[in-house]
């Protein structure tokens, strides 16, 4: 056997070369093992054999076409692999020791991170070829590496294939992996990791005939993982809100496409009125369906109205577009601000919108004035916002923009009290 596999593209030769290098290393001497691999990188082509290296590190052998694990005929399983180290009395501790070896090696050879990430996706797609015990160990190992930030959750997307979800394999793997992850990370970190990896809803890992809220809740209640039920509910609620905002934007965009510049002013006003009525009906229907309160709904309608604008590339036209959009659809906002709580909620939301949308930040004062002039916001709501309710985001600048209006409203309020 040739100890230098660098000149060949033969994974079996690479595997055997690794075995020869560690032949005299005690299976419990992790420090010496790491030192040997560190030095071996000078002679073995880790870059070329990255996939084979990780297969060896995980399964103890090489994965043949069809997902079959081929162990070395002479040496057997790689003694420092996940499927060996996590096979003892304390599987998690073994998986953590294994994870430490991976992290140590990749700190020395950074390019292996990408190779290992790509290989992990291939390994996970073959979980139907492994034993139940091997899948358990694999889930622990992946959980450890994801917790350490070495792997993202992206390889999990391969588990959503029908042949892996139909018998519950994917769900079992996901559950075991997340249990490890949540030992070291909170649910908010998990949510961010899922979004970053574009994994989607966890319910997609369930068998097709069990993708409903009841099955989801019962499974994770039985697993004593209630935080995942809460996350799913929050994810579903967010999806409903986003879909509603998209629906409102779609209604308004379609209306703009159907509207003609040649229409008489009276006809155009009737058309805008009909569009606003359609939006109002959609909002009321969503409130009934999702049991949304008015103060939550009005903020979503605002987002839908703003998302429907095709902003000009010319900065000098932004203000006109912004105010025109508010003027056209203020009747809808007025219908959804019949309670003081809704007015304050909308004003706070508009503040955040202006803070996060650079193109309109400097027009916040004009927005508030327009909402006041169109009877969406009352003087008391604006004064309350300025004195007690403003959010910290951009607060000082926005108070400065609305300073003149607030002084005027306070003076009017004082006059009203004097008259009484």
Short mmCIF file of C-alpha atoms in Angstrom, two decimals:
data_model
loop_
_atom_site.label_atom_id
_atom_site.label_comp_id
_atom_site.label_asym_id
_atom_site.label_seq_id
_atom_site.Cartn_x
_atom_site.Cartn_y
_atom_site.Cartn_z
CA UNK A 1 0.00 0.00 0.00
CA UNK A 2 1.20 3.43 -0.87
CA UNK A 3 1.22 5.91 2.04
CA UNK A 4 1.03 8.77 -0.41
CA UNK A 5 -2.36 8.83 -2.06
CA UNK A 6 -1.80 12.28 -3.40
CA UNK A 7 -0.93 11.25 -6.94
CA UNK A 8 -3.96 8.97 -7.38
CA UNK A 9 -7.70 9.40 -7.27
CA UNK A 10 -8.46 6.24 -5.37
CA UNK A 11 -10.52 6.74 -2.19
CA UNK A 12 -9.71 3.21 -1.01
CA UNK A 13 -5.99 3.97 -1.18
CA UNK A 14 -6.56 7.21 0.73
CA UNK A 15 -8.56 5.34 3.38
CA UNK A 16 -5.90 2.67 3.76
CA UNK A 17 -3.21 5.34 4.03
CA UNK A 18 -5.08 6.92 6.95
CA UNK A 19 -5.36 3.55 8.66
CA UNK A 20 -1.64 2.93 8.27
CA UNK A 21 -0.83 6.29 9.82
CA UNK A 22 -2.90 5.62 12.95
CA UNK A 23 -2.07 1.93 13.22
CA UNK A 24 -0.02 2.47 16.39
CA UNK A 25 -2.30 5.15 17.91
CA UNK A 26 -4.31 4.08 20.95
CA UNK A 27 -8.07 4.45 20.15
CA UNK A 28 -8.45 6.59 23.27
CA UNK A 29 -5.47 8.87 22.58
CA UNK A 30 -7.31 11.70 20.84
CA UNK A 31 -4.42 14.14 21.21
CA UNK A 32 -1.97 11.87 19.40
CA UNK A 33 -4.57 11.07 16.75
CA UNK A 34 -5.11 14.77 16.05
CA UNK A 35 -1.36 15.33 15.88
CA UNK A 36 -0.92 12.51 13.37
CA UNK A 37 -3.69 13.85 11.11
CA UNK A 38 -2.33 17.36 11.41
CA UNK A 39 1.06 16.23 10.15
CA UNK A 40 -0.40 13.87 7.51
CA UNK A 41 -1.95 16.79 5.70
CA UNK A 42 1.52 17.53 4.33
CA UNK A 43 1.57 14.25 2.41
CA UNK A 44 -2.04 13.19 1.92
CA UNK A 45 -4.32 15.18 -0.36
CA UNK A 46 -7.07 16.15 2.08
CA UNK A 47 -8.45 18.65 -0.39
CA UNK A 48 -9.02 16.09 -3.14
CA UNK A 49 -10.37 13.43 -0.81
CA UNK A 50 -12.47 15.68 1.41
CA UNK A 51 -15.70 13.74 0.75
CA UNK A 52 -14.06 10.38 1.41
CA UNK A 53 -12.37 11.78 4.50
CA UNK A 54 -15.67 12.86 6.04
CA UNK A 55 -17.41 9.60 5.09
CA UNK A 56 -14.60 7.79 6.91
CA UNK A 57 -14.88 10.15 9.89
CA UNK A 58 -18.65 9.64 10.15
CA UNK A 59 -19.47 6.09 9.16
CA UNK A 60 -16.10 4.42 9.72
CA UNK A 61 -15.89 3.41 6.06
CA UNK A 62 -16.58 4.70 2.56
CA UNK A 63 -20.10 5.05 1.18
CA UNK A 64 -20.57 3.07 -2.02
CA UNK A 65 -23.26 3.85 -4.63
CA UNK A 66 -26.62 3.03 -3.09
CA UNK A 67 -25.55 4.20 0.34
CA UNK A 68 -23.84 0.99 1.43
CA UNK A 69 -20.99 1.51 3.92
CA UNK A 70 -17.81 -0.30 2.86
CA UNK A 71 -15.46 -0.84 5.78
CA UNK A 72 -11.80 -1.60 5.26
CA UNK A 73 -11.34 -5.34 4.80
CA UNK A 74 -8.18 -5.44 6.91
CA UNK A 75 -8.72 -2.76 9.54
CA UNK A 76 -12.51 -2.70 9.88
CA UNK A 77 -14.17 0.53 10.97
CA UNK A 78 -12.20 3.72 11.45
CA UNK A 79 -11.72 3.76 15.26
CA UNK A 80 -12.13 7.54 15.55
CA UNK A 81 -15.34 7.69 13.50
CA UNK A 82 -18.69 8.84 14.84
CA UNK A 83 -20.18 5.37 14.42
CA UNK A 84 -17.50 4.00 16.74
CA UNK A 85 -17.07 6.78 19.30
CA UNK A 86 -20.82 7.24 19.82
CA UNK A 87 -21.50 3.52 20.12
CA UNK A 88 -20.52 3.32 23.80
CA UNK A 89 -22.47 3.72 27.02
CA UNK A 90 -22.67 7.51 26.63
CA UNK A 91 -23.45 8.21 22.96
CA UNK A 92 -23.66 11.99 23.36
CA UNK A 93 -20.29 12.19 25.09
CA UNK A 94 -18.82 10.10 22.29
CA UNK A 95 -20.38 12.36 19.67
CA UNK A 96 -18.95 15.40 21.44
CA UNK A 97 -15.45 13.89 21.47
CA UNK A 98 -15.84 13.16 17.78
CA UNK A 99 -17.00 16.72 17.13
CA UNK A 100 -13.92 18.01 18.93
CA UNK A 101 -11.69 16.01 16.59
CA UNK A 102 -13.46 17.47 13.53
CA UNK A 103 -13.17 21.02 14.83
CA UNK A 104 -9.49 20.62 15.65
CA UNK A 105 -8.67 19.24 12.22
CA UNK A 106 -10.59 21.93 10.33
CA UNK A 107 -8.97 24.72 12.31
CA UNK A 108 -5.71 23.54 10.72
CA UNK A 109 -7.18 22.83 7.29
CA UNK A 110 -9.95 25.39 6.75
CA UNK A 111 -10.80 24.14 3.26
CA UNK A 112 -12.13 20.94 4.79
CA UNK A 113 -15.09 22.82 6.27
CA UNK A 114 -16.72 23.16 2.88
CA UNK A 115 -15.87 19.60 1.86
CA UNK A 116 -17.32 18.25 5.08
CA UNK A 117 -20.48 20.33 4.74
CA UNK A 118 -21.05 19.04 1.20
CA UNK A 119 -20.33 15.48 2.25
CA UNK A 120 -22.73 15.68 5.18
CA UNK A 121 -25.62 16.40 2.80
CA UNK A 122 -24.76 13.23 0.86
CA UNK A 123 -24.48 11.18 4.05
CA UNK A 124 -27.84 12.38 5.36
CA UNK A 125 -29.62 11.44 2.15
CA UNK A 126 -28.72 7.81 2.84
CA UNK A 127 -30.26 7.49 6.31
CA UNK A 128 -32.66 4.87 4.93
CA UNK A 129 -29.60 2.67 4.35
CA UNK A 130 -28.32 2.86 7.93
CA UNK A 131 -29.48 1.06 11.03
CA UNK A 132 -31.63 2.75 13.65
CA UNK A 133 -28.61 2.90 15.98
CA UNK A 134 -26.42 4.44 13.28
CA UNK A 135 -29.03 7.10 12.52
CA UNK A 136 -29.23 7.92 16.21
CA UNK A 137 -25.45 8.41 16.34
CA UNK A 138 -25.52 10.44 13.13
CA UNK A 139 -28.20 12.72 14.54
CA UNK A 140 -26.12 13.27 17.68
CA UNK A 141 -23.02 14.08 15.64
CA UNK A 142 -24.81 16.51 13.35
CA UNK A 143 -26.43 18.14 16.38
CA UNK A 144 -23.02 18.65 17.97
CA UNK A 145 -21.48 20.18 14.82
CA UNK A 146 -24.48 22.44 14.21
CA UNK A 147 -24.41 23.59 17.85
CA UNK A 148 -20.74 24.47 17.45
CA UNK A 149 -21.50 26.47 14.32
CA UNK A 150 -19.39 24.16 12.17
CA UNK A 151 -22.36 23.00 10.09
CA UNK A 152 -25.47 24.89 9.08
CA UNK A 153 -28.88 23.25 8.99
CA UNK A 154 -28.85 23.27 5.18
CA UNK A 155 -28.01 19.54 4.82
CA UNK A 156 -31.32 18.78 6.54
CA UNK A 157 -33.22 19.86 3.43
CA UNK A 158 -32.34 16.53 1.83
CA UNK A 159 -34.35 14.78 4.53
CA UNK A 160 -37.56 16.31 3.17
CA UNK A 161 -37.58 13.89 0.23
CA UNK A 162 -40.70 11.72 0.22
CA UNK A 163 -38.86 8.41 0.55
CA UNK A 164 -37.27 9.65 3.80
CA UNK A 165 -40.35 11.27 5.33
CA UNK A 166 -42.97 8.62 4.53
CA UNK A 167 -41.89 6.12 7.21
CA UNK A 168 -40.94 8.72 9.81
CA UNK A 169 -37.17 8.35 9.33
CA UNK A 170 -36.62 12.04 8.67
CA UNK A 171 -38.76 13.05 11.64
CA UNK A 172 -36.92 10.70 14.00
CA UNK A 173 -33.56 12.03 12.82
CA UNK A 174 -34.72 15.65 13.09
CA UNK A 175 -36.05 15.12 16.60
CA UNK A 176 -32.84 13.51 17.86
CA UNK A 177 -30.68 16.17 16.23
CA UNK A 178 -32.71 19.10 17.58
CA UNK A 179 -32.66 17.65 21.08
CA UNK A 180 -28.86 17.92 21.02
CA UNK A 181 -28.92 21.38 19.44
CA UNK A 182 -31.36 22.78 22.01
CA UNK A 183 -29.15 21.69 24.89
CA UNK A 184 -26.72 24.47 23.96
CA UNK A 185 -28.91 26.90 21.99
CA UNK A 186 -32.25 28.60 22.54
CA UNK A 187 -35.31 28.54 20.34
CA UNK A 188 -34.58 31.97 18.85
CA UNK A 189 -31.17 30.77 17.69
CA UNK A 190 -32.83 27.72 16.15
CA UNK A 191 -35.32 29.93 14.31
CA UNK A 192 -32.52 32.07 12.89
CA UNK A 193 -30.58 28.98 11.87
CA UNK A 194 -33.62 27.51 10.10
CA UNK A 195 -34.28 30.77 8.25
CA UNK A 196 -30.62 31.18 7.27
CA UNK A 197 -30.49 27.64 5.88
CA UNK A 198 -33.89 28.06 4.16
CA UNK A 199 -35.05 24.79 5.65
CA UNK A 200 -38.68 25.86 5.83
CA UNK A 201 -41.35 24.64 8.24
CA UNK A 202 -40.46 21.68 10.45
CA UNK A 203 -43.77 20.08 9.53
CA UNK A 204 -42.21 19.28 6.12
CA UNK A 205 -40.22 16.52 7.85
CA UNK A 206 -43.42 14.70 8.83
CA UNK A 207 -44.98 11.96 6.68
CA UNK A 208 -47.35 13.52 4.16
CA UNK A 209 -50.44 12.11 5.86
CA UNK A 210 -49.40 13.59 9.22
CA UNK A 211 -48.64 17.17 8.20
CA UNK A 212 -51.25 18.85 10.36
CA UNK A 213 -51.14 20.89 13.54
CA UNK A 214 -52.52 18.12 15.74
CA UNK A 215 -49.92 15.54 14.67
CA UNK A 216 -47.15 18.12 15.03
CA UNK A 217 -48.21 19.02 18.56
CA UNK A 218 -48.73 15.42 19.68
CA UNK A 219 -45.30 14.36 18.42
CA UNK A 220 -43.31 17.06 20.15
CA UNK A 221 -45.44 16.89 23.31
CA UNK A 222 -44.55 13.19 23.51
CA UNK A 223 -40.88 14.12 23.00
CA UNK A 224 -41.14 16.78 25.73
CA UNK A 225 -40.09 19.52 23.32
CA UNK A 226 -42.86 22.13 23.72
CA UNK A 227 -40.62 24.96 22.47
CA UNK A 228 -40.84 23.46 18.98
CA UNK A 229 -44.64 23.59 19.13
CA UNK A 230 -44.37 27.27 20.08
CA UNK A 231 -41.89 27.89 17.27
CA UNK A 232 -44.17 26.19 14.77
CA UNK A 233 -47.14 28.26 15.89
CA UNK A 234 -45.09 31.45 15.60
CA UNK A 235 -43.79 30.41 12.16
CA UNK A 236 -47.33 29.66 10.98
CA UNK A 237 -48.59 32.99 12.31
CA UNK A 238 -45.76 34.85 10.55
CA UNK A 239 -46.56 33.04 7.30
CA UNK A 240 -50.21 34.08 7.62
CA UNK A 241 -49.25 37.69 8.21
CA UNK A 242 -46.87 37.70 5.25
CA UNK A 243 -49.49 36.12 2.99
CA UNK A 244 -52.01 38.77 4.02
CA UNK A 245 -49.57 41.61 3.30
CA UNK A 246 -48.84 40.06 -0.09
CA UNK A 247 -52.58 39.80 -0.81
CA UNK A 248 -53.13 43.48 -0.03
CA UNK A 249 -50.19 44.49 -2.21
CA UNK A 250 -51.48 42.29 -5.01
CA UNK A 251 -54.94 43.89 -4.87
CA UNK A 252 -53.44 47.37 -5.08
CA UNK A 253 -50.97 46.54 -7.84
CA UNK A 254 -53.65 44.93 -9.95
CA UNK A 255 -55.90 47.94 -9.44
CA UNK A 256 -53.14 50.28 -10.57
CA UNK A 257 -52.63 48.20 -13.71
CA UNK A 258 -56.33 48.36 -14.52
CA UNK A 259 -56.58 52.08 -13.82
CA UNK A 260 -56.25 54.32 -16.84
CA UNK A 261 -54.71 57.78 -16.92
CA UNK A 262 -57.44 58.72 -19.41
CA UNK A 263 -60.21 58.15 -16.86
CA UNK A 264 -62.21 61.15 -15.73
CA UNK A 265 -61.42 62.32 -12.21
CA UNK A 266 -64.82 61.19 -10.97
CA UNK A 267 -64.37 57.73 -12.49
CA UNK A 268 -60.90 57.48 -11.03
CA UNK A 269 -62.17 58.39 -7.56
CA UNK A 270 -64.88 55.73 -7.82
CA UNK A 271 -62.28 53.18 -8.90
CA UNK A 272 -60.01 54.02 -5.96
CA UNK A 273 -63.00 53.85 -3.62
CA UNK A 274 -63.89 50.39 -4.93
CA UNK A 275 -60.29 49.26 -4.48
CA UNK A 276 -60.23 50.51 -0.91
CA UNK A 277 -63.48 48.68 -0.22
CA UNK A 278 -61.91 45.47 -1.55
CA UNK A 279 -58.91 45.95 0.76
CA UNK A 280 -61.17 46.69 3.73
CA UNK A 281 -63.18 43.52 3.11
CA UNK A 282 -59.97 41.49 2.88
CA UNK A 283 -58.79 42.97 6.17
CA UNK A 284 -62.08 42.24 7.96
CA UNK A 285 -62.09 38.69 6.59
CA UNK A 286 -58.52 38.11 7.80
CA UNK A 287 -59.43 39.46 11.24
CA UNK A 288 -62.26 36.94 11.50
CA UNK A 289 -60.25 34.02 10.13
CA UNK A 290 -57.09 34.56 12.16
CA UNK A 291 -58.72 36.27 15.15
CA UNK A 292 -56.51 39.32 14.67
CA UNK A 293 -57.22 42.46 16.63
CA UNK A 294 -57.63 45.78 14.87
CA UNK A 295 -54.39 47.29 16.16
CA UNK A 296 -52.41 44.35 14.72
CA UNK A 297 -54.23 44.35 11.40
CA UNK A 298 -53.80 48.03 10.60
CA UNK A 299 -50.00 47.69 10.69
CA UNK A 300 -50.17 44.81 8.21
CA UNK A 301 -52.41 46.82 5.91
CA UNK A 302 -49.88 49.66 6.04
CA UNK A 303 -47.15 47.24 4.93
CA UNK A 304 -49.36 46.00 2.09
CA UNK A 305 -50.06 49.56 0.95
CA UNK A 306 -46.37 50.51 0.99
CA UNK A 307 -45.22 47.27 -0.64
CA UNK A 308 -47.50 48.01 -3.58
CA UNK A 309 -45.49 51.11 -4.50
CA UNK A 310 -43.01 50.82 -7.34
CA UNK A 311 -40.51 53.34 -6.07
CA UNK A 312 -38.83 55.70 -8.47
CA UNK A 313 -35.08 55.67 -8.90
CA UNK A 314 -35.20 59.47 -8.72
CA UNK A 315 -34.93 60.63 -5.10
CA UNK A 316 -36.87 63.81 -5.78
CA UNK A 317 -39.97 61.79 -6.71
CA UNK A 318 -40.10 59.63 -3.58
CA UNK A 319 -41.98 62.13 -1.41
CA UNK A 320 -44.71 62.62 -3.99
CA UNK A 321 -45.14 58.87 -4.44
CA UNK A 322 -45.30 58.32 -0.70
CA UNK A 323 -47.90 60.99 -0.01
CA UNK A 324 -50.00 60.01 -3.02
CA UNK A 325 -50.15 56.43 -1.81
CA UNK A 326 -51.28 57.54 1.65
CA UNK A 327 -53.90 59.88 0.20
CA UNK A 328 -55.32 57.15 -2.05
CA UNK A 329 -55.68 54.55 0.66
CA UNK A 330 -56.12 56.51 3.87
CA UNK A 331 -59.85 55.56 3.99
CA UNK A 332 -58.83 51.95 4.65
CA UNK A 333 -56.46 52.99 7.42
CA UNK A 334 -59.18 55.19 8.89
CA UNK A 335 -61.55 52.22 9.06
CA UNK A 336 -58.94 50.28 11.01
CA UNK A 337 -58.06 53.02 13.52
CA UNK A 338 -61.38 53.44 15.28
CA UNK A 339 -59.71 52.69 18.62
CA UNK A 340 -56.95 54.76 20.29
CA UNK A 341 -54.88 51.60 20.66
CA UNK A 342 -54.97 51.13 16.89
CA UNK A 343 -53.88 54.69 16.22
CA UNK A 344 -50.88 54.36 18.53
CA UNK A 345 -50.00 50.96 17.08
CA UNK A 346 -50.07 52.34 13.54
CA UNK A 347 -47.96 55.38 14.45
CA UNK A 348 -45.35 53.21 16.17
CA UNK A 349 -45.31 50.89 13.17
CA UNK A 350 -44.91 53.80 10.76
CA UNK A 351 -42.01 55.00 12.91
CA UNK A 352 -40.28 51.62 12.54
CA UNK A 353 -41.08 51.57 8.83
CA UNK A 354 -39.50 54.99 8.32
CA UNK A 355 -36.50 53.98 10.40
CA UNK A 356 -35.91 50.79 8.40
CA UNK A 357 -36.69 52.27 4.97
CA UNK A 358 -33.93 54.81 4.20
CA UNK A 359 -35.73 56.27 1.19
CA UNK A 360 -38.59 57.57 3.36
CA UNK A 361 -36.80 58.28 6.67
CA UNK A 362 -36.61 62.02 6.10
CA UNK A 363 -40.31 62.19 5.21
CA UNK A 364 -41.61 60.77 8.51
CA UNK A 365 -42.94 64.16 9.58
CA UNK A 366 -44.82 64.52 6.27
CA UNK A 367 -46.29 61.02 6.71
CA UNK A 368 -47.63 61.85 10.17
CA UNK A 369 -49.06 65.15 8.93
CA UNK A 370 -50.79 63.41 6.04
CA UNK A 371 -52.25 60.75 8.32
CA UNK A 372 -53.52 63.54 10.57
CA UNK A 373 -55.00 65.53 7.71
CA UNK A 374 -56.81 62.43 6.38
CA UNK A 375 -58.32 61.65 9.81
CA UNK A 376 -56.36 58.45 10.29
CA UNK A 377 -54.55 59.81 13.35
CA UNK A 378 -56.07 62.07 15.98
CA UNK A 379 -54.26 64.90 17.75
CA UNK A 380 -54.37 62.99 21.05
CA UNK A 381 -52.72 59.93 19.47
CA UNK A 382 -49.89 61.99 17.99
CA UNK A 383 -49.31 63.86 21.27
CA UNK A 384 -49.32 60.60 23.25
CA UNK A 385 -46.80 59.11 20.82
CA UNK A 386 -44.53 62.14 21.14
CA UNK A 387 -44.64 62.29 24.95
CA UNK A 388 -44.86 58.65 25.98
CA UNK A 389 -45.21 56.19 23.13
CA UNK A 390 -42.38 56.71 20.66
CA UNK A 391 -40.08 53.77 20.12
CA UNK A 392 -36.32 54.29 20.57
CA UNK A 393 -35.53 53.61 16.89
CA UNK A 394 -34.82 57.01 15.32
CA UNK A 395 -36.78 58.71 18.09
CA UNK A 396 -34.83 61.96 18.39
CA UNK A 397 -34.81 62.61 14.64
CA UNK A 398 -38.48 61.80 14.22
CA UNK A 399 -39.49 64.00 17.16
CA UNK A 400 -37.58 66.83 15.54
CA UNK A 401 -39.41 66.25 12.24
CA UNK A 402 -42.79 66.38 13.98
CA UNK A 403 -41.91 69.16 16.44
CA UNK A 404 -43.91 71.91 14.70
CA UNK A 405 -46.99 69.70 14.29
CA UNK A 406 -46.88 68.58 17.91
CA UNK A 407 -46.61 72.16 19.18
CA UNK A 408 -49.58 73.11 17.04
CA UNK A 409 -51.66 70.20 18.33
CA UNK A 410 -50.75 70.91 21.95
CA UNK A 411 -51.77 74.54 21.47
CA UNK A 412 -55.09 73.46 19.97
CA UNK A 413 -55.62 71.09 22.88
CA UNK A 414 -54.92 73.89 25.38
CA UNK A 415 -57.37 76.20 23.59
CA UNK A 416 -60.01 73.49 23.70
CA UNK A 417 -59.53 73.07 27.44
CA UNK A 418 -59.74 76.86 27.97
CA UNK A 419 -63.01 77.00 26.01
CA UNK A 420 -64.46 74.37 28.27
#
